[in-house]
Amino acid sequence: MQHRIVVLGAGYTGAITAGRLARRLRPEDVAITLVNAEPDFVERVRLHQLATGQDLTPRPFSEMFAGTGVRLRLARVTGVDVDRGTVAVTDADGAGELEYDTLVYALGSGWNDLGVPGAAEHAHEIAGRAGALRLRERLAGLAAGQPVVVVGGGLTGLEAAAEIAEARPDLDVALAARGGLGDWLSAKGRAHVRKVFAGLGVTVHEHTAVTAVAADHVTTADGASVPAAVTVWTTGFAVHPIARATGLEVTGTGQIVVDRSMRSVSHPDVYAVGDAALVMGPGDKPLRMSCASGVPTAWQAADAIAARLTGGKLPKVPLRYFNQCVSLGRKEGLIQYVTADDRAVRAALTGRIAAVYKELVCKGAAWGVANPLLVPAPRRRVVRERADAVAPANAPA
Ligand SMILES: Cc1cc2nc3c(=O)[nH]c(=O)nc-3n(C[C@H](O)[C@H](O)[C@H](O)COP(=O)(O)OP(=O)(O)OC[C@H]3O[C@@H](n4cnc5c(N)ncnc54)[C@H](O)[C@@H]3O)c2cc1C
């Protein structure tokens, strides 16, 4: 009987996990099903580009996974019953159920309005493709001189503000940041962002918390009103509520708590990767929601599942940071080198070369999703029927 592995979500981490498992395990031993709501891969790291009118390369899963042995199931996940080992889905034919022996939860995240009044009704978001397409349409309809406010001074906010200002120099683009502009970056990195924003004409409201959003302005903590025909909300990501409803152990923010092998600490049949998982990184700090740290969690989960099923030695994939790659429009960028636990060091790459570097990183990330067959690994036989048959004590420290 085949061991049934169901992977929920085909973003960067779910797609990589499924492809890598198919490479690591023999098709006669396992049935790998990848469930996703949409038929093609969404390059989330480029959604600010999509929002500003650029077209992204279509990446249909049917092509990406052709010949890999991964079965695609186009459906929306509505629930997981971890006691029965089932996943509830809906698709064009209605409601259905999938049974699993091992589950990989990789449903990612969406935008986080932080409960700020008016944000859900009036703000735009770019955490998902649907939101980015809505913003694209709205921006295209704006007349010259109209104000756009990007709320959030993190990596996504910097990228969004620069992209919009570069694509639409006729608009009046502003960024509202709770702290100083790029205040976690090195001095060189901060200076570069400031220079690029000045060149693009982006107005920066530093140390400014937005407390309410209306159709034509945002209100700040000091009571000021900033005109905004469009508000773009980029204050971090929130995981989907499905995990919290499963009975899996989750954090206060709903991320699934996993061990170093990405296995749920409460349910050994379940693994979680990417934004949906709380993974401790170097310095015992949680990894931030990012493609940069999510991809190694996918490698780790796939290799741990394969090792457990085949009786192999549990691998320990390095989980660490090297750099933060920030696009500042299409012509400018910033590569901020960081410590293993993501703190900026002095060195940074700036300018055109950084833009090219970032572009290669994005291309590489998508290429890595589409090319799991390059993983060099022997296809070992599954020796145990259930993933939890191997003692958790086997987990790497
Ligand atoms: C504009 C933007 C720029 C970014 N830039 C960077 C960057 O430069 N570097 C970096 O490291 N990170 C960046 N990120 C963050 C990065 O995109 C995410 O951390 C990463 O995509 C997380 O991967 P994931 O596989 O966990 O989730 P996702 O990529 O979100 O994939 C989740 C998948 O699950 C599917 N799904 C969700 N819910 C359901 C459901 N109920 N049923 C079925 N399918 C479902 C989704 O359709 C999607 O395919 C950026 C994010 C954004 C929005």
Tab-separated table of C-alpha atoms and ligand atoms in Angstrom:
chain	number	residue	atom	x	y	z
A	1	MET	CA	0.000	0.000	0.000
A	2	GLN	CA	1.281	3.454	-0.851
A	3	HIS	CA	1.989	5.920	1.941
A	4	ARG	CA	-0.259	8.915	1.297
A	5	ILE	CA	1.460	12.295	1.599
A	6	VAL	CA	-0.764	15.341	1.170
A	7	VAL	CA	0.851	18.766	0.814
A	8	LEU	CA	-1.452	21.750	1.372
A	9	GLY	CA	-0.476	24.883	-0.555
A	10	ALA	CA	1.721	25.136	-3.630
A	11	GLY	CA	3.538	28.359	-2.895
A	12	TYR	CA	7.313	28.388	-2.657
A	13	THR	CA	7.476	25.992	0.276
A	14	GLY	CA	4.659	23.549	-0.467
A	15	ALA	CA	5.665	23.127	-4.098
A	16	ILE	CA	9.305	22.586	-3.168
A	17	THR	CA	8.403	20.072	-0.456
A	18	ALA	CA	6.220	18.060	-2.831
A	19	GLY	CA	8.788	18.060	-5.637
A	20	ARG	CA	11.636	17.128	-3.313
A	21	LEU	CA	9.641	14.300	-1.742
A	22	ALA	CA	8.897	12.932	-5.192
A	23	ARG	CA	12.609	12.912	-5.862
A	24	ARG	CA	13.504	11.316	-2.541
A	25	LEU	CA	10.888	8.527	-2.527
A	26	ARG	CA	9.927	5.800	-4.988
A	27	PRO	CA	6.595	6.367	-6.769
A	28	GLU	CA	5.454	2.819	-6.065
A	29	ASP	CA	5.823	3.481	-2.314
A	30	VAL	CA	4.160	6.881	-1.963
A	31	ALA	CA	1.246	8.869	-3.373
A	32	ILE	CA	2.062	12.580	-3.178
A	33	THR	CA	-0.863	14.964	-3.619
A	34	LEU	CA	-0.329	18.710	-3.817
A	35	VAL	CA	-3.458	20.756	-3.100
A	36	ASN	CA	-3.695	24.361	-4.217
A	37	ALA	CA	-6.487	26.823	-4.758
A	38	GLU	CA	-5.058	28.162	-8.014
A	39	PRO	CA	-3.827	26.310	-11.114
A	40	ASP	CA	-0.552	28.177	-11.460
A	41	PHE	CA	2.374	29.154	-9.285
A	42	VAL	CA	2.233	32.676	-7.882
A	43	GLU	CA	5.573	34.420	-7.449
A	44	ARG	CA	4.566	36.275	-4.318
A	45	VAL	CA	7.890	38.092	-4.154
A	46	ARG	CA	6.930	39.901	-7.369
A	47	LEU	CA	3.400	40.982	-6.458
A	48	HIS	CA	4.411	44.653	-6.199
A	49	GLN	CA	5.516	44.327	-9.813
A	50	LEU	CA	2.179	42.799	-10.786
A	51	ALA	CA	0.381	45.623	-8.982
A	52	THR	CA	2.240	48.245	-10.997
A	53	GLY	CA	1.252	46.844	-14.378
A	54	GLN	CA	4.079	44.394	-15.084
A	55	ASP	CA	3.157	40.952	-16.336
A	56	LEU	CA	4.638	37.930	-14.607
A	57	THR	CA	5.718	34.772	-16.399
A	58	PRO	CA	2.835	32.265	-16.343
A	59	ARG	CA	3.881	29.119	-14.450
A	60	PRO	CA	1.132	26.452	-14.715
A	61	PHE	CA	1.561	23.627	-12.210
A	62	SER	CA	0.531	21.128	-14.885
A	63	GLU	CA	3.809	21.952	-16.658
A	64	MET	CA	5.942	22.438	-13.560
A	65	PHE	CA	5.061	19.028	-12.148
A	66	ALA	CA	4.701	17.065	-15.377
A	67	GLY	CA	6.508	13.765	-15.024
A	68	THR	CA	7.448	14.257	-11.374
A	69	GLY	CA	4.890	11.884	-9.894
A	70	VAL	CA	3.275	14.684	-7.875
A	71	ARG	CA	-0.508	14.660	-8.311
A	72	LEU	CA	-2.104	18.084	-8.379
A	73	ARG	CA	-5.471	18.689	-6.779
A	74	LEU	CA	-7.001	22.027	-7.639
A	75	ALA	CA	-9.157	22.765	-4.604
A	76	ARG	CA	-9.554	25.120	-1.675
A	77	VAL	CA	-8.675	23.679	1.708
A	78	THR	CA	-11.414	24.432	4.218
A	79	GLY	CA	-10.321	22.364	7.196
A	80	VAL	CA	-8.026	19.661	8.558
A	81	ASP	CA	-9.089	16.921	10.958
A	82	VAL	CA	-5.846	15.827	12.555
A	83	ASP	CA	-7.508	13.064	14.577
A	84	ARG	CA	-9.063	11.369	11.553
A	85	GLY	CA	-6.172	12.257	9.226
A	86	THR	CA	-8.371	14.032	6.700
A	87	VAL	CA	-8.438	17.330	4.819
A	88	ALA	CA	-11.694	19.004	3.809
A	89	VAL	CA	-11.611	20.660	0.394
A	90	THR	CA	-13.988	22.331	-2.001
A	91	ASP	CA	-13.604	22.452	-5.744
A	92	ALA	CA	-15.752	22.988	-8.803
A	93	ASP	CA	-17.611	19.747	-7.992
A	94	GLY	CA	-18.389	20.715	-4.403
A	95	ALA	CA	-17.044	19.541	-1.074
A	96	GLY	CA	-14.682	16.613	-0.733
A	97	GLU	CA	-12.228	14.950	1.591
A	98	LEU	CA	-8.647	13.726	1.277
A	99	GLU	CA	-7.053	11.158	3.562
A	100	TYR	CA	-3.418	11.339	4.524
A	101	ASP	CA	-0.777	9.351	6.342
A	102	THR	CA	1.566	12.340	6.397
A	103	LEU	CA	0.416	15.936	5.989
A	104	VAL	CA	2.535	18.942	5.059
A	105	TYR	CA	0.819	22.227	5.871
A	106	ALA	CA	2.106	25.064	3.656
A	107	LEU	CA	-0.828	27.422	3.197
A	108	GLY	CA	1.349	30.508	3.671
A	109	SER	CA	-0.068	33.817	4.788
A	110	GLY	CA	-2.118	36.797	3.743
A	111	TRP	CA	-2.120	40.455	4.660
A	112	ASN	CA	-2.427	41.683	8.205
A	113	ASP	CA	-4.535	44.798	8.705
A	114	LEU	CA	-3.687	44.778	12.431
A	115	GLY	CA	-7.310	45.613	13.140
A	116	VAL	CA	-6.756	49.265	12.223
A	117	PRO	CA	-10.169	50.874	11.626
A	118	GLY	CA	-10.975	51.305	7.960
A	119	ALA	CA	-8.019	49.255	6.698
A	120	ALA	CA	-10.086	46.196	5.739
A	121	GLU	CA	-12.643	48.381	3.905
A	122	HIS	CA	-10.419	50.964	2.232
A	123	ALA	CA	-6.827	49.776	2.019
A	124	HIS	CA	-5.287	47.715	-0.779
A	125	GLU	CA	-2.921	44.837	-0.165
A	126	ILE	CA	-0.296	42.970	-2.164
A	127	ALA	CA	0.143	39.839	-0.041
A	128	GLY	CA	-1.855	37.777	-2.533
A	129	ARG	CA	-2.421	37.834	-6.289
A	130	ALA	CA	-6.075	38.879	-6.089
A	131	GLY	CA	-5.162	41.907	-3.977
A	132	ALA	CA	-2.287	42.854	-6.267
A	133	LEU	CA	-4.574	42.687	-9.306
A	134	ARG	CA	-7.157	44.906	-7.598
A	135	LEU	CA	-4.458	47.440	-6.797
A	136	ARG	CA	-3.179	47.255	-10.373
A	137	GLU	CA	-6.588	48.199	-11.670
A	138	ARG	CA	-6.991	51.001	-9.133
A	139	LEU	CA	-3.556	52.484	-9.819
A	140	ALA	CA	-4.196	52.380	-13.554
A	141	GLY	CA	-7.318	54.461	-12.971
A	142	LEU	CA	-5.577	57.215	-10.995
A	143	ALA	CA	-5.032	60.597	-12.597
A	144	ALA	CA	-1.714	62.447	-12.447
A	145	GLY	CA	-1.026	64.078	-9.088
A	146	GLN	CA	-3.259	61.822	-7.041
A	147	PRO	CA	-1.812	60.715	-3.686
A	148	VAL	CA	-0.847	57.130	-2.835
A	149	VAL	CA	0.204	56.226	0.705
A	150	VAL	CA	2.084	53.006	1.402
A	151	VAL	CA	1.666	52.083	5.066
A	152	GLY	CA	4.505	50.027	6.555
A	153	GLY	CA	8.235	50.629	6.462
A	154	GLY	CA	9.347	46.973	6.256
A	155	LEU	CA	10.797	45.234	3.228
A	156	THR	CA	7.452	44.939	1.412
A	157	GLY	CA	6.615	48.605	2.059
A	158	LEU	CA	9.971	49.788	0.711
A	159	GLU	CA	9.613	47.631	-2.378
A	160	ALA	CA	6.015	48.690	-3.001
A	161	ALA	CA	6.623	52.434	-2.574
A	162	ALA	CA	9.667	52.401	-4.861
A	163	GLU	CA	7.927	50.287	-7.495
A	164	ILE	CA	4.833	52.491	-7.608
A	165	ALA	CA	6.864	55.707	-7.693
A	166	GLU	CA	9.063	54.417	-10.497
A	167	ALA	CA	6.164	53.044	-12.568
A	168	ARG	CA	3.984	56.117	-12.020
A	169	PRO	CA	6.208	59.186	-11.578
A	170	ASP	CA	3.102	61.317	-12.128
A	171	LEU	CA	1.577	60.158	-8.817
A	172	ASP	CA	2.274	61.673	-5.410
A	173	VAL	CA	3.674	58.650	-3.527
A	174	ALA	CA	4.308	58.654	0.230
A	175	LEU	CA	5.472	56.025	2.703
A	176	ALA	CA	4.375	55.983	6.350
A	177	ALA	CA	6.790	54.092	8.609
A	178	ARG	CA	6.342	53.463	12.305
A	179	GLY	CA	10.125	53.798	12.824
A	180	GLY	CA	12.890	55.531	10.884
A	181	LEU	CA	13.297	54.774	7.184
A	182	GLY	CA	15.069	51.406	6.935
A	183	ASP	CA	16.199	51.722	10.524
A	184	TRP	CA	17.253	48.051	10.777
A	185	LEU	CA	19.656	48.426	7.830
A	186	SER	CA	23.347	49.328	7.901
A	187	ALA	CA	24.300	53.005	7.568
A	188	LYS	CA	25.135	52.387	3.910
A	189	GLY	CA	21.828	50.603	3.344
A	190	ARG	CA	19.783	53.330	5.022
A	191	ALA	CA	21.553	56.068	3.094
A	192	HIS	CA	20.921	54.262	-0.160
A	193	VAL	CA	17.199	53.809	0.457
A	194	ARG	CA	16.945	57.489	1.386
A	195	LYS	CA	18.775	58.494	-1.786
A	196	VAL	CA	16.635	56.309	-4.043
A	197	PHE	CA	13.395	57.499	-2.437
A	198	ALA	CA	14.465	61.124	-2.830
A	199	GLY	CA	15.273	60.464	-6.494
A	200	LEU	CA	11.875	58.855	-7.038
A	201	GLY	CA	10.112	61.684	-5.223
A	202	VAL	CA	8.681	59.496	-2.442
A	203	THR	CA	7.638	61.524	0.612
A	204	VAL	CA	8.611	59.688	3.798
A	205	HIS	CA	6.600	60.062	7.002
A	206	GLU	CA	8.902	58.554	9.618
A	207	HIS	CA	7.891	57.622	13.168
A	208	THR	CA	4.324	57.718	11.950
A	209	ALA	CA	1.741	55.159	13.000
A	210	VAL	CA	-1.402	55.081	10.890
A	211	THR	CA	-4.408	54.671	13.180
A	212	ALA	CA	-7.299	54.828	10.706
A	213	VAL	CA	-7.914	54.540	6.985
A	214	ALA	CA	-10.661	56.317	5.041
A	215	ALA	CA	-11.496	56.322	1.344
A	216	ASP	CA	-9.421	59.437	0.648
A	217	HIS	CA	-6.948	59.793	3.533
A	218	VAL	CA	-5.229	58.086	6.441
A	219	THR	CA	-5.109	59.398	9.984
A	220	THR	CA	-1.914	59.204	12.002
A	221	ALA	CA	-1.377	58.738	15.745
A	222	ASP	CA	-0.776	62.457	16.246
A	223	GLY	CA	-4.125	63.226	14.633
A	224	ALA	CA	-2.759	64.394	11.284
A	225	SER	CA	-4.546	63.551	8.067
A	226	VAL	CA	-2.518	62.431	5.041
A	227	PRO	CA	-4.356	62.467	1.690
A	228	ALA	CA	-4.549	59.029	0.061
A	229	ALA	CA	-6.612	58.272	-3.013
A	230	VAL	CA	-5.088	54.817	-2.588
A	231	THR	CA	-3.716	53.299	0.617
A	232	VAL	CA	-1.446	50.274	0.256
A	233	TRP	CA	-1.220	48.271	3.481
A	234	THR	CA	2.059	46.381	4.042
A	235	THR	CA	2.400	45.975	7.805
A	236	GLY	CA	3.387	42.322	7.818
A	237	PHE	CA	1.613	39.054	7.127
A	238	ALA	CA	-0.938	36.961	9.035
A	239	VAL	CA	-1.425	33.213	8.687
A	240	HIS	CA	-4.760	31.805	7.567
A	241	PRO	CA	-7.086	30.791	10.421
A	242	ILE	CA	-7.323	27.162	9.264
A	243	ALA	CA	-4.315	25.988	11.323
A	244	ARG	CA	-5.746	27.377	14.531
A	245	ALA	CA	-8.970	25.430	13.975
A	246	THR	CA	-7.207	22.074	13.578
A	247	GLY	CA	-6.232	21.173	17.131
A	248	LEU	CA	-2.553	21.397	16.169
A	249	GLU	CA	-0.436	23.313	18.648
A	250	VAL	CA	-0.171	26.872	17.318
A	251	THR	CA	1.239	30.156	18.565
A	252	GLY	CA	-0.885	33.139	19.561
A	253	THR	CA	-0.613	34.307	15.939
A	254	GLY	CA	-1.807	30.947	14.593
A	255	GLN	CA	1.512	29.613	13.288
A	256	ILE	CA	2.020	25.854	13.741
A	257	VAL	CA	4.675	25.027	16.328
A	258	VAL	CA	7.220	22.597	14.889
A	259	ASP	CA	10.464	20.985	15.948
A	260	ARG	CA	13.787	21.329	14.110
A	261	SER	CA	12.623	18.800	11.498
A	262	MET	CA	9.437	20.863	10.810
A	263	ARG	CA	7.265	18.224	12.475
A	264	SER	CA	4.333	19.434	14.544
A	265	VAL	CA	5.164	19.178	18.233
A	266	SER	CA	1.607	18.003	18.926
A	267	HIS	CA	0.857	15.719	15.946
A	268	PRO	CA	3.741	13.652	14.519
A	269	ASP	CA	1.895	12.929	11.236
A	270	VAL	CA	1.874	16.633	10.436
A	271	TYR	CA	4.664	18.902	9.216
A	272	ALA	CA	4.463	22.657	8.633
A	273	VAL	CA	6.722	24.847	6.511
A	274	GLY	CA	7.068	28.429	5.332
A	275	ASP	CA	4.997	31.297	6.676
A	276	ALA	CA	2.539	28.895	8.333
A	277	ALA	CA	5.155	27.476	10.718
A	278	LEU	CA	6.853	28.907	13.752
A	279	VAL	CA	10.442	27.831	13.205
A	280	MET	CA	13.221	28.742	15.573
A	281	GLY	CA	16.364	29.907	13.808
A	282	PRO	CA	19.856	30.927	14.904
A	283	GLY	CA	20.014	32.614	18.300
A	284	ASP	CA	16.746	30.869	19.149
A	285	LYS	CA	14.895	33.614	17.277
A	286	PRO	CA	11.828	32.743	15.185
A	287	LEU	CA	12.488	32.895	11.474
A	288	ARG	CA	10.609	35.769	9.881
A	289	MET	CA	7.955	35.055	7.272
A	290	SER	CA	9.996	35.091	4.084
A	291	CYS	CA	10.889	33.109	1.044
A	292	ALA	CA	14.521	33.299	2.142
A	293	SER	CA	13.919	31.294	5.302
A	294	GLY	CA	10.854	29.374	4.089
A	295	VAL	CA	12.643	27.504	1.311
A	296	PRO	CA	15.144	25.802	3.659
A	297	THR	CA	12.223	24.772	5.898
A	298	ALA	CA	10.739	23.006	2.860
A	299	TRP	CA	14.015	21.221	2.153
A	300	GLN	CA	14.224	20.221	5.815
A	301	ALA	CA	10.662	18.890	5.977
A	302	ALA	CA	10.977	16.869	2.760
A	303	ASP	CA	14.286	15.354	3.770
A	304	ALA	CA	13.064	14.565	7.292
A	305	ILE	CA	9.897	12.869	6.009
A	306	ALA	CA	11.896	10.869	3.471
A	307	ALA	CA	14.434	9.856	6.118
A	308	ARG	CA	11.759	8.751	8.546
A	309	LEU	CA	9.887	6.755	5.936
A	310	THR	CA	12.987	5.031	4.620
A	311	GLY	CA	14.756	4.523	7.931
A	312	GLY	CA	17.554	6.882	6.890
A	313	LYS	CA	19.523	9.289	9.039
A	314	LEU	CA	17.712	12.533	9.766
A	315	PRO	CA	19.403	15.381	7.917
A	316	LYS	CA	19.840	18.856	9.372
A	317	VAL	CA	19.395	21.511	6.709
A	318	PRO	CA	21.026	24.828	7.737
A	319	LEU	CA	18.426	27.449	8.645
A	320	ARG	CA	20.085	30.853	8.551
A	321	TYR	CA	20.116	34.176	6.770
A	322	PHE	CA	22.755	35.583	4.434
A	323	ASN	CA	21.273	38.770	3.064
A	324	GLN	CA	18.119	40.797	2.611
A	325	CYS	CA	17.506	41.423	-1.068
A	326	VAL	CA	15.402	44.524	-1.645
A	327	SER	CA	14.196	45.783	-5.012
A	328	LEU	CA	13.798	49.555	-5.232
A	329	GLY	CA	12.065	49.699	-8.573
A	330	ARG	CA	13.517	47.939	-11.610
A	331	LYS	CA	16.745	49.944	-11.820
A	332	GLU	CA	17.805	50.158	-8.184
A	333	GLY	CA	18.224	47.714	-5.345
A	334	LEU	CA	19.844	46.964	-2.047
A	335	ILE	CA	21.517	43.750	-0.932
A	336	GLN	CA	21.970	44.106	2.806
A	337	TYR	CA	24.288	41.423	4.171
A	338	VAL	CA	23.199	40.077	7.544
A	339	THR	CA	24.311	37.753	10.323
A	340	ALA	CA	22.932	34.211	10.546
A	341	ASP	CA	20.126	35.583	12.758
A	342	ASP	CA	19.267	38.376	10.313
A	343	ARG	CA	20.998	41.424	11.836
A	344	ALA	CA	22.488	43.864	9.327
A	345	VAL	CA	26.273	44.022	9.051
A	346	ARG	CA	28.155	46.975	7.527
A	347	ALA	CA	28.496	45.498	4.052
A	348	ALA	CA	25.784	46.204	1.508
A	349	LEU	CA	25.538	46.148	-2.261
A	350	THR	CA	23.662	49.031	-3.846
A	351	GLY	CA	22.592	50.425	-7.199
A	352	ARG	CA	22.085	48.711	-10.524
A	353	ILE	CA	24.143	45.656	-9.607
A	354	ALA	CA	21.927	45.116	-6.561
A	355	ALA	CA	18.839	45.323	-8.775
A	356	VAL	CA	20.314	42.667	-11.069
A	357	TYR	CA	21.267	40.501	-8.063
A	358	LYS	CA	17.726	40.729	-6.687
A	359	GLU	CA	16.270	39.844	-10.075
A	360	LEU	CA	18.488	36.745	-10.206
A	361	VAL	CA	17.382	35.774	-6.684
A	362	CYS	CA	13.708	35.971	-7.722
A	363	LYS	CA	14.377	34.001	-10.900
A	364	GLY	CA	16.358	31.448	-8.900
A	365	ALA	CA	13.543	31.009	-6.381
A	366	ALA	CA	11.005	30.258	-9.118
A	367	TRP	CA	13.484	28.013	-10.928
A	368	GLY	CA	14.052	26.066	-7.710
A	369	VAL	CA	10.326	25.396	-7.442
A	370	ALA	CA	10.100	24.146	-11.009
A	371	ASN	CA	13.198	21.947	-10.930
A	372	PRO	CA	12.961	19.545	-8.012
A	373	LEU	CA	14.316	16.783	-10.205
A	374	LEU	CA	17.784	18.228	-9.847
A	375	VAL	CA	17.890	17.199	-6.189
A	376	PRO	CA	20.634	14.573	-6.125
A	377	ALA	CA	19.290	11.748	-4.020
A	378	PRO	CA	18.845	8.022	-4.211
A	379	ARG	CA	15.252	6.825	-4.195
A	380	ARG	CA	15.236	4.616	-1.115
A	381	ARG	CA	12.430	2.204	-0.328
A	382	VAL	CA	9.810	3.119	2.218
A	383	VAL	CA	10.356	0.717	5.066
A	384	ARG	CA	7.649	1.868	7.416
A	385	GLU	CA	4.050	2.419	6.631
A	386	ARG	CA	3.498	5.411	8.865
A	387	ALA	CA	5.685	8.423	9.335
A	388	ASP	CA	5.301	8.333	13.101
A	389	ALA	CA	6.668	4.800	13.316
A	390	VAL	CA	10.134	6.308	13.788
A	391	ALA	CA	10.715	7.684	17.260
A	392	PRO	CA	10.667	11.495	17.472
A	393	ALA	CA	13.873	11.152	19.504
A	394	ASN	CA	15.442	10.780	16.088
A	395	ALA	CA	14.821	14.507	15.520
A	396	PRO	CA	17.932	16.631	15.156
A	397	ALA	CA	18.636	18.877	18.137
B	1	LIG	C1	5.105	41.816	-2.379
B	1	LIG	C2	5.899	40.789	-1.618
B	1	LIG	C3	7.282	40.785	-1.733
B	1	LIG	C4	8.035	39.848	-1.037
B	1	LIG	N1	9.389	39.857	-1.182
B	1	LIG	C5	10.113	38.926	-0.542
B	1	LIG	C6	11.526	38.895	-0.723
B	1	LIG	O1	12.101	39.708	-1.439
B	1	LIG	N2	12.225	37.934	-0.078
B	1	LIG	C7	11.626	37.019	0.739
B	1	LIG	O2	12.329	36.174	1.299
B	1	LIG	N3	10.285	37.027	0.928
B	1	LIG	C8	9.525	37.953	0.312
B	1	LIG	N4	8.166	37.964	0.481
B	1	LIG	C9	7.545	36.964	1.380
B	1	LIG	C10	7.343	35.631	0.666
B	1	LIG	O3	6.627	35.830	-0.524
B	1	LIG	C11	6.581	34.675	1.561
B	1	LIG	O4	7.219	34.581	2.808
B	1	LIG	C12	6.541	33.290	0.890
B	1	LIG	O5	5.765	33.360	-0.282
B	1	LIG	C13	5.962	32.254	1.839
B	1	LIG	O6	5.920	31.029	1.183
B	1	LIG	P1	4.842	29.937	1.573
B	1	LIG	O7	5.071	28.768	0.683
B	1	LIG	O8	4.850	29.738	3.040
B	1	LIG	O9	3.446	30.614	1.239
B	1	LIG	P2	2.852	31.173	-0.123
B	1	LIG	O10	3.912	31.483	-1.089
B	1	LIG	O11	1.900	32.224	0.275
B	1	LIG	O12	2.028	29.925	-0.694
B	1	LIG	C14	0.823	29.489	-0.107
B	1	LIG	C15	0.053	28.738	-1.161
B	1	LIG	O13	-1.104	28.194	-0.552
B	1	LIG	C16	-2.240	28.487	-1.342
B	1	LIG	N5	-3.379	28.559	-0.454
B	1	LIG	C17	-3.591	29.433	0.561
B	1	LIG	N6	-4.748	29.150	1.179
B	1	LIG	C18	-5.270	28.084	0.547
B	1	LIG	C19	-6.434	27.298	0.753
B	1	LIG	N7	-7.312	27.554	1.729
B	1	LIG	N8	-6.642	26.247	-0.079
B	1	LIG	C20	-5.769	25.946	-1.044
B	1	LIG	N9	-4.643	26.660	-1.286
B	1	LIG	C21	-4.400	27.700	-0.497
B	1	LIG	C22	-1.923	29.798	-2.019
B	1	LIG	O14	-2.689	29.967	-3.198
B	1	LIG	C23	-0.426	29.615	-2.299
B	1	LIG	O15	-0.214	28.938	-3.507
B	1	LIG	C24	7.392	38.883	-0.208
B	1	LIG	C25	5.998	38.887	-0.103
B	1	LIG	C26	5.252	39.822	-0.799
B	1	LIG	C27	3.766	39.795	-0.678
